[in-house]
Amino acid sequence: MHFFCPSCWKEVREEVIVCPACGVDIAAYESRHDFADKLISATEHFEQETRIRAVWILGQRKEKKSVSKLIELVRQGSDPFLTVTALEAIYNIEGSECLDILKEASHSLYPIVSNKAKTLLDILED
Ligand SMILES: [Zn+2]
């Protein structure tokens, strides 16, 4: 069984109380932050697979409080696969209120991103 710090998502031993990587008090952090907060911090995880999974789950759960973070990820645009997943998540959460970020992303240099943005815009504008 693997345990991860809920703040920085580095792997820690189960019995650890204070994360050796970021210094957070793990039990106190757990009680202060809800599941959405943990998913939002996991969008910065060092493993791409975990980042993408966190973004996808936020979209499935329609976590309103994650929208500004998801928009930030789209604007950073450093990872086209993460960006596509973030666009889908924003679309799931915001529906027609996400037109602006979709229009922005439709100019992405990554075809996978611009095509996804255009596809979602087409659905919304129908
Ligand atoms: Zn940590």
PDB file of C-alpha atoms and ligand atoms in Angstrom, residues 5 7-10 19 21-24, ligand 1:
ATOM      1  CA  CYS A   5       1.250  13.465   1.188  1.00  0.00           C
ATOM      2  CA  SER A   7      -0.406  18.502   0.006  1.00  0.00           C
ATOM      3  CA  CYS A   8       2.579  17.828  -2.275  1.00  0.00           C
ATOM      4  CA  TRP A   9       1.650  14.259  -3.325  1.00  0.00           C
ATOM      5  CA  LYS A  10       5.122  12.876  -2.692  1.00  0.00           C
ATOM      6  CA  CYS A  19       5.687  15.313   5.363  1.00  0.00           C
ATOM      7  CA  ALA A  21       9.154  16.887   1.495  1.00  0.00           C
ATOM      8  CA  CYS A  22       6.889  19.893   2.130  1.00  0.00           C
ATOM      9  CA  GLY A  23       6.668  19.982   5.939  1.00  0.00           C
ATOM     10  CA  VAL A  24       2.869  19.823   6.099  1.00  0.00           C
TER      11      VAL A  24
HETATM   12 ZN    ZN B   1       4.209  16.958   1.331  1.00  0.00          ZN
END
